[in-house]
Amino acid sequence: MCGIVGIVGKRDVNVQLYDALTILQHRGQDAAGMVTCQDGRMSQQKANGLVQDVFRTRHMQRLLGNMGIGHVRYPTAGSSGPALAQPFYVNSPYGIALAHNGNLTNADKLSEDIFKTDLRHVNTDSDSEVLLNVFAHEMQMQGKLSPTADDMFAAVAGVHNRVTGGYAVVALIANYGLIAFRDPNGIRPLVYGKRAAEEGGIEYMVASESVALDVLGFELIDDVAPGEAIYITEEGELHRRQCAKATRLTPCIFEHVYFARPDSIMDGISVYKARLRQGEKLAEKILRERPDHDIDVVIPIPDTSRVAGQALAQKLGVKFREGLVKNRYIGRTFIMPGQQQRKKSVRQKLNPIELEFKGKNVLLVDDSIVRGTTCQQIIQMARDVGAKKVYFASAAPAVKYPNVYGIDMPTTAELIAHGHSDEDVCREIGADWLIYQNLDDLIAASTEGNNKVTEFDCSVFTGEYCAGDVTPEYLEKVAAARNDSAKSGKKVKQMELPIGLHNGAARG
């Protein structure tokens, strides 16, 4: 999962892009990058690390221009390194920089086609660079020295015809403007908004989540629709068009479970309210299955389960307490490679408050259970500080299948629920009782926010992939790239920077 942002303003946008990337930092902590454009000349800074570490004053002084794009990344196939930080750039045609959130499921075939047919070179193993070259080729095919909005949209239509998977994209075209588009299934999120500029006129912003618009003072206009593209000229003219032949809205429901900030709106659905409803529906299931429960206190595993936990406790009529204190300087643990590293991180990340556990029957609430490593250790922490019984509730159903559309979900063999019953999982994590959310209830928790959204990508729970081209062979390849041994030892090709692009990738 990654975060993307693009702004077309009336003055330098570098600081605004920096602020937006900081707001979207929860979507990726592996690397960050930014490209801006002034008088047709692009400037870039990208490197591994958090936003605050990648951009320094000296970088901001040369990242000039009234339009730009930015990206925060975490790796989706085990690879990491400065060469894979985004945005990517190609000189021809026009000069195009692109940032991408998602994953292309036909990236290997596209990479071969790009080399053999399009006669273009891909320098890394990133599907984002593949996507950039597909888009650049489609722009080249328009054959225009000065492309129009129609040419931009025709190029996006060409991308949709060739590419499969989940993708949300922002691209910067030197001397022309910013274009953003979303896959025909609307799997990955993308919104845009506007605000009045102090100098007069309108400024536009595109981002993965609406919270980035809110904080920077932009008014949310709409989500980019599945298959739709929006083009904002350098002068600030907005154009939009549907560019895909067949579309359906199947957004990733795991955004509502875990990834998105609760103060975001996605496809007209409040993530906060969706999580409230998740907690309420989970409480209803508990009352059905254990009407005479002996739960003394509900404790959320911070942070993403807090909203659901509050609603659950209120519905059950039991105390809600913050019994686990989080170290906010530790990254999201299910992304980290290696079981030993994850175990160490959990201990560093969370510390229990003994008086909230001692002598009590505790219901721990988490957003989901993936590998089971984290919840297993937290349950043991609860016992170590004196909990009498430890129950565990997941606001999502059992995660049984890998994600192939941009979330670095572990391989099937590493998912604790795959091929195992709820009782098996309960025993493995060491809980006295385990309860999962029903899938129908999870879907209802989100659709109640917008009845026009009737389906979601729930592939991590069902194994049904909405783009329709995922084969067992593809999943085997994903497993080989994502397993812990691959993550701990994989090398990535280094990138030679294109001539003419200012780059400050070296840190120091």
XYZ file of C-alpha atoms in Angstrom:
508
model
C 0.000 0.000 0.000
C 1.262 3.453 -0.870
C 0.110 7.044 -0.667
C 0.056 9.433 -3.625
C -0.618 13.137 -3.997
C -0.595 15.708 -6.769
C -1.159 19.484 -6.671
C -1.572 22.155 -9.343
C -1.427 25.550 -7.653
C -0.669 29.177 -8.299
C 2.670 29.201 -6.450
C 5.343 26.722 -5.373
C 3.690 23.536 -4.120
C 6.709 21.827 -2.509
C 5.747 22.568 1.100
C 2.142 21.558 0.468
C 3.287 18.265 -1.048
C 5.538 17.687 1.962
C 2.627 18.292 4.339
C 0.348 15.994 2.336
C 2.928 13.193 2.329
C 3.337 13.555 6.090
C -0.423 13.161 6.476
C -0.322 10.054 4.264
C 2.729 8.587 6.038
C 0.593 5.787 7.519
C 0.251 4.356 3.996
C 3.979 3.701 3.637
C 7.137 4.147 5.677
C 9.696 2.531 3.366
C 10.457 5.493 1.080
C 9.218 8.901 0.004
C 9.634 11.071 -3.062
C 8.535 14.240 -4.802
C 8.790 15.748 -8.292
C 7.939 19.365 -9.103
C 7.945 21.252 -12.395
C 8.870 24.863 -13.116
C 9.151 26.290 -16.654
C 9.246 22.788 -18.095
C 12.142 21.684 -15.879
C 11.502 18.893 -13.392
C 13.247 18.576 -10.034
C 13.200 15.448 -7.901
C 14.044 14.230 -4.431
C 13.431 10.673 -3.250
C 15.077 8.193 -0.906
C 14.401 5.460 1.606
C 12.989 6.629 4.899
C 10.192 8.670 6.405
C 9.057 11.937 4.857
C 10.783 13.990 7.562
C 14.086 12.229 6.816
C 13.941 12.315 3.018
C 13.283 16.048 2.569
C 15.604 18.680 3.994
C 15.728 22.451 3.541
C 18.294 22.210 0.744
C 15.996 19.875 -1.160
C 12.961 22.104 -0.768
C 14.930 25.081 -2.075
C 15.286 23.439 -5.479
C 11.906 21.651 -5.613
C 10.272 24.629 -7.269
C 7.171 24.926 -9.424
C 3.431 25.392 -9.211
C 2.709 21.724 -9.883
C 4.082 18.509 -8.502
C 3.428 14.972 -7.321
C 4.535 12.949 -4.297
C 4.620 9.384 -3.032
C 5.109 7.392 0.177
C 5.904 3.724 -0.298
C 6.008 0.391 1.327
C 7.173 -2.600 -0.692
C 4.553 -5.022 -1.999
C 6.821 -7.813 -3.210
C 9.626 -7.924 -0.696
C 11.900 -5.522 -2.567
C 13.253 -2.325 -1.124
C 15.956 0.200 -1.857
C 16.455 3.717 -3.225
C 16.034 2.515 -6.810
C 12.415 1.672 -6.099
C 11.446 4.951 -4.454
C 8.876 6.901 -6.459
C 7.998 8.941 -8.494
C 9.609 7.396 -11.585
C 10.569 9.514 -14.587
C 11.028 9.144 -18.357
C 12.360 11.815 -20.699
C 10.298 10.741 -23.717
C 7.769 11.886 -24.637
C 7.517 15.370 -23.104
C 9.060 14.414 -19.760
C 6.711 12.400 -17.531
C 6.957 11.605 -13.813
C 4.529 9.091 -12.309
C 3.598 7.792 -8.860
C 1.423 4.744 -8.327
C -0.494 3.018 -5.549
C -1.470 -0.566 -6.241
C -0.156 -3.619 -8.043
C -0.302 -4.768 -11.661
C -1.096 -8.446 -12.008
C 0.223 -8.654 -15.589
C 3.428 -6.696 -14.976
C 5.710 -9.452 -16.311
C 3.927 -9.664 -19.658
C 3.789 -5.891 -19.910
C 7.511 -5.653 -19.203
C 8.216 -8.069 -22.047
C 5.874 -6.184 -24.396
C 7.461 -2.867 -23.482
C 10.881 -4.192 -24.482
C 9.955 -6.188 -27.580
C 7.148 -4.063 -29.031
C 7.316 -0.580 -27.522
C 11.155 -0.601 -27.639
C 11.390 0.912 -24.184
C 13.739 0.004 -21.332
C 12.598 -0.765 -17.785
C 15.401 -0.312 -15.276
C 13.984 -1.864 -12.082
C 11.642 -4.670 -11.075
C 8.945 -2.168 -10.060
C 5.529 -2.494 -11.686
C 5.199 1.266 -11.233
C 8.021 1.803 -13.719
C 6.250 -0.616 -16.053
C 3.052 1.413 -15.706
C 4.927 4.635 -16.413
C 6.388 3.209 -19.618
C 3.008 1.922 -20.775
C 1.515 5.374 -20.241
C 4.501 7.065 -21.926
C 4.165 4.778 -24.938
C 0.449 5.498 -25.215
C 1.214 9.223 -25.084
C 3.863 8.746 -27.797
C 1.287 6.958 -29.957
C -0.859 10.096 -30.027
C 1.842 11.622 -32.236
C 1.366 15.207 -31.067
C 4.028 17.819 -30.416
C 1.491 19.617 -28.207
C -0.946 17.080 -26.730
C -4.496 18.113 -25.851
C -6.806 16.842 -23.114
C -8.261 14.421 -25.679
C -4.784 12.988 -26.265
C -4.228 12.567 -22.535
C -7.492 10.682 -22.138
C -6.782 8.520 -25.195
C -3.466 7.526 -23.610
C -5.204 6.570 -20.349
C -7.711 4.511 -22.347
C -4.743 2.700 -23.888
C -3.367 2.001 -20.412
C -6.689 0.515 -19.295
C -6.734 -1.723 -22.379
C -3.299 -3.149 -21.590
C -3.041 -3.162 -17.793
C -4.771 -5.384 -15.234
C -4.754 -5.143 -11.450
C -5.406 -2.371 -8.971
C -3.921 1.056 -9.522
C -4.379 4.697 -8.642
C -2.007 7.025 -10.461
C -0.820 10.621 -10.492
C 1.461 11.734 -13.332
C 3.159 15.028 -14.095
C 3.749 16.044 -17.725
C 6.301 18.803 -18.219
C 4.822 22.047 -19.597
C 1.286 20.612 -19.648
C -0.086 19.561 -16.280
C -1.138 16.743 -14.012
C -3.187 13.686 -14.903
C -4.666 11.218 -12.415
C -6.579 8.011 -13.034
C -7.970 4.951 -11.279
C -8.294 1.315 -12.343
C -11.608 0.197 -13.945
C -12.582 -1.686 -10.786
C -11.866 1.230 -8.463
C -9.860 -1.024 -6.147
C -7.366 1.553 -4.974
C -8.686 4.886 -3.621
C -8.251 8.310 -5.218
C -10.008 11.624 -4.498
C -9.626 15.203 -5.661
C -10.580 18.653 -4.437
C -10.154 22.378 -4.940
C -9.569 25.606 -3.053
C -9.439 29.299 -3.870
C -5.895 30.564 -4.301
C -4.736 33.716 -2.524
C -3.483 34.983 -5.872
C -6.885 34.373 -7.447
C -8.153 31.375 -9.389
C -8.556 27.773 -8.291
C -5.957 25.283 -7.096
C -6.522 21.519 -7.376
C -5.270 18.551 -5.390
C -5.451 14.770 -5.902
C -4.668 12.303 -3.100
C -5.153 8.760 -1.864
C -7.285 9.918 1.061
C -9.548 12.893 1.668
C -7.855 13.692 4.987
C -4.885 15.088 3.050
C -7.246 17.517 1.295
C -8.914 18.480 4.578
C -5.710 19.388 6.367
C -4.435 21.496 3.470
C -7.731 23.384 3.179
C -9.018 21.802 -0.032
C -12.711 21.095 -0.502
C -13.439 17.510 -1.537
C -15.065 17.460 -4.975
C -15.400 13.748 -5.619
C -13.687 10.398 -5.860
C -12.034 9.646 -9.161
C -14.466 7.091 -10.566
C -13.329 3.621 -11.673
C -11.731 3.986 -15.109
C -11.983 7.771 -14.973
C -9.141 10.230 -15.554
C -8.872 13.863 -14.555
C -6.461 16.232 -16.276
C -5.497 19.569 -14.713
C -3.557 21.912 -16.939
C -0.616 23.922 -15.680
C -2.905 26.973 -15.792
C -5.479 25.251 -13.570
C -8.164 24.066 -15.994
C -9.877 20.846 -14.925
C -10.956 18.179 -17.452
C -12.431 14.781 -16.613
C -13.491 11.789 -18.704
C -14.377 8.126 -18.414
C -11.587 6.256 -20.221
C -12.457 2.582 -19.675
C -14.896 0.521 -21.722
C -16.263 -1.503 -18.808
C -16.182 -0.441 -15.169
C -17.467 -1.575 -11.790
C -16.899 -0.095 -8.371
C -15.297 -2.715 -6.109
C -13.106 -0.770 -3.664
C -10.749 -2.636 -1.358
C -12.581 -3.227 1.909
C -9.298 -3.614 3.787
C -8.948 0.169 3.506
C -11.949 0.434 5.835
C -10.613 -2.273 8.127
C -7.022 -1.187 8.542
C -5.225 1.085 6.112
C -7.160 4.327 5.812
C -7.238 6.966 8.499
C -10.629 7.082 10.278
C -11.062 10.754 9.347
C -11.034 9.936 5.620
C -14.002 9.630 3.278
C -13.694 6.955 0.584
C -16.239 6.515 -2.188
C -18.664 8.557 -0.120
C -18.190 6.343 2.947
C -16.862 7.648 6.261
C -14.122 5.273 7.405
C -14.832 6.304 10.999
C -18.510 5.420 10.795
C -17.754 2.173 8.962
C -15.507 1.147 11.846
C -18.167 2.131 14.383
C -20.596 -0.152 12.585
C -17.981 -2.925 12.500
C -17.832 -2.781 16.290
C -21.598 -2.725 16.673
C -22.084 -5.727 14.400
C -19.337 -7.655 16.143
C -21.029 -6.953 19.498
C -24.312 -8.245 18.106
C -22.577 -11.467 17.091
C -21.080 -11.841 20.580
C -24.517 -11.346 22.144
C -25.959 -14.002 19.842
C -23.244 -16.547 20.524
C -22.553 -15.734 24.187
C -25.516 -13.883 25.679
C -24.202 -14.701 29.165
C -20.639 -13.564 28.499
C -18.419 -12.672 31.445
C -16.387 -9.915 29.786
C -15.221 -7.325 32.322
C -13.446 -4.915 30.015
C -12.867 -4.274 26.296
C -9.328 -3.194 25.376
C -8.418 -2.222 21.796
C -5.074 -2.968 20.199
C -4.078 0.522 19.070
C -4.638 2.278 16.819
C -6.916 1.048 14.037
C -9.180 -1.071 16.252
C -9.937 1.741 18.698
C -13.120 2.989 16.988
C -14.577 -0.502 16.555
C -13.637 -1.360 20.126
C -15.450 1.667 21.532
C -18.640 0.815 19.645
C -18.383 -2.843 20.654
C -17.997 -2.023 24.342
C -20.903 0.401 24.296
C -23.149 -2.168 22.607
C -22.143 -4.847 25.126
C -22.560 -2.467 28.033
C -19.099 -3.154 29.455
C -16.147 -0.904 30.279
C -13.842 0.326 27.521
C -10.262 0.953 28.591
C -6.995 1.902 26.906
C -4.947 -0.876 28.447
C -2.139 -0.948 25.863
C 0.182 2.006 25.381
C 1.721 2.336 21.943
C 5.201 3.504 21.047
C 4.376 5.633 18.013
C 7.889 5.407 16.589
C 7.575 1.766 15.545
C 6.191 0.962 12.089
C 3.264 -1.259 11.198
C 4.352 -4.733 12.225
C 2.592 -6.938 9.681
C 4.639 -5.221 6.959
C 7.987 -6.102 8.569
C 9.946 -9.066 7.186
C 10.944 -11.985 9.360
C 9.145 -13.579 12.282
C 11.894 -12.684 14.769
C 11.878 -9.024 13.737
C 8.083 -8.882 14.056
C 8.177 -10.477 17.499
C 10.755 -8.001 18.709
C 8.779 -5.106 17.227
C 5.570 -6.069 19.030
C 7.323 -5.986 22.394
C 8.825 -2.594 21.586
C 5.585 -1.263 20.168
C 3.064 -2.045 22.926
C 3.212 -2.061 26.706
C 0.298 -3.171 28.924
C -1.094 -1.186 31.866
C -1.243 -3.855 34.556
C -4.179 -2.448 36.557
C -6.475 -2.720 33.519
C -5.732 -6.455 33.137
C -5.081 -7.895 36.583
C -7.820 -10.248 37.770
C -10.143 -9.392 34.856
C -11.746 -11.210 31.933
C -10.430 -9.102 29.071
C -11.738 -8.878 25.502
C -8.946 -7.679 23.224
C -10.158 -6.162 19.943
C -8.033 -5.893 16.808
C -8.896 -4.830 13.271
C -7.827 -8.208 11.833
C -5.616 -11.239 12.364
C -3.048 -11.806 9.633
C -0.084 -13.964 10.647
C -1.223 -14.187 14.258
C 2.234 -13.209 15.518
C 1.155 -9.885 16.993
C -2.018 -11.030 18.736
C -0.289 -14.111 20.116
C 2.278 -11.970 21.900
C -0.283 -9.444 23.102
C -2.409 -12.209 24.581
C 0.658 -13.493 26.420
C 1.396 -9.941 27.636
C -2.128 -9.781 29.047
C -1.627 -13.034 30.916
C 1.775 -11.934 32.183
C 0.228 -8.884 33.889
C -2.500 -10.926 35.545
C -5.496 -11.192 33.219
C -7.820 -13.977 34.421
C -9.157 -14.794 30.945
C -8.205 -13.334 27.577
C -10.764 -13.297 24.778
C -9.960 -12.003 21.299
C -12.228 -10.328 18.751
C -11.363 -9.465 15.146
C -13.318 -6.657 13.464
C -12.686 -8.430 10.146
C -13.297 -12.010 9.027
C -10.463 -14.529 8.914
C -7.733 -13.466 6.458
C -7.105 -16.586 4.377
C -5.704 -15.408 1.049
C -2.988 -13.028 -0.153
C -3.787 -9.610 -1.566
C -2.584 -9.010 -5.136
C -3.778 -5.430 -5.636
C -1.243 -3.455 -3.648
C -1.249 -4.691 -0.040
C 1.788 -6.684 1.066
C -0.323 -9.435 2.571
C 1.774 -12.474 3.548
C 1.825 -15.653 1.513
C -0.911 -18.219 1.994
C 1.404 -20.436 4.037
C 2.086 -17.540 6.444
C -1.587 -16.668 7.046
C -2.639 -18.239 10.319
C -6.279 -18.782 9.262
C -5.590 -20.402 5.884
C -6.696 -24.036 6.047
C -7.459 -23.803 9.745
C -10.664 -23.574 11.758
C -11.441 -20.755 14.167
C -10.735 -23.198 16.995
C -7.296 -23.946 15.540
C -6.480 -20.249 15.352
C -7.776 -19.643 18.867
C -5.549 -22.391 20.221
C -2.532 -21.155 18.230
C -2.764 -17.561 19.454
C -3.446 -18.703 23.017
C -6.855 -17.067 23.540
C -9.611 -18.444 25.761
C -12.125 -17.594 23.054
C -11.902 -16.117 19.551
C -14.580 -14.437 17.499
C -14.349 -13.128 13.943
C -16.602 -10.635 12.179
C -18.983 -12.151 9.615
C -18.154 -11.077 6.044
C -21.734 -10.014 5.354
C -21.631 -7.799 8.441
C -18.317 -6.275 7.402
C -19.686 -5.427 3.963
C -22.875 -4.038 5.484
C -20.826 -1.821 7.818
C -19.457 -0.016 4.775
C -22.396 -0.159 2.367
C -24.610 1.462 5.001
C -22.472 4.539 4.439
C -23.224 4.651 0.695
C -25.815 2.303 -0.780
C -24.486 3.024 -4.279
C -21.436 0.946 -3.386
C -22.840 -2.564 -3.536
C -19.686 -4.686 -3.631
C -16.081 -4.625 -2.469
C -12.856 -6.419 -3.211
C -12.852 -8.943 -0.358
C -10.253 -11.259 -1.883
C -8.215 -11.615 1.325
C -11.264 -13.230 2.917
C -12.751 -15.108 -0.059
C -9.942 -15.773 -2.535
C -12.071 -14.200 -5.280
C -10.088 -11.568 -7.208
C -12.289 -9.021 -8.927
C -9.899 -8.208 -11.801
C -10.340 -11.820 -12.869
C -6.858 -12.703 -14.137
C -5.257 -14.208 -11.017
C -4.134 -17.806 -11.600
C -2.642 -20.367 -9.196
C 0.672 -19.887 -11.024
C 0.544 -16.158 -10.386
C -0.150 -16.726 -6.685
C 2.797 -19.112 -6.500
C 5.029 -16.412 -7.951
C 3.668 -13.882 -5.462
C 4.386 -16.316 -2.644
C 7.981 -16.746 -3.803
C 8.488 -12.972 -3.835
C 6.771 -12.240 -0.537
C 7.910 -14.950 1.835
C 10.137 -13.996 4.732
C 13.312 -15.431 3.224
C 12.811 -13.386 0.074
C 12.201 -10.228 2.096
C 15.295 -10.657 4.184
C 17.679 -11.282 1.307
C 16.315 -9.858 -1.943
C 18.498 -7.462 -3.935
C 17.101 -4.834 -6.269
C 18.548 -3.410 -9.426
C 19.933 0.069 -9.025
C 18.722 2.876 -11.198
C 20.781 5.134 -13.414
C 19.198 8.565 -13.388
C 17.964 9.931 -16.703
C 19.874 12.839 -18.157
C 18.278 16.180 -17.437
C 16.567 15.241 -14.174
C 17.716 16.931 -10.986
C 17.942 14.244 -8.316
C 18.826 14.366 -4.656
C 18.365 10.706 -3.827
C 21.599 10.556 -1.852
C 20.916 11.391 1.790
C 23.182 13.284 4.129
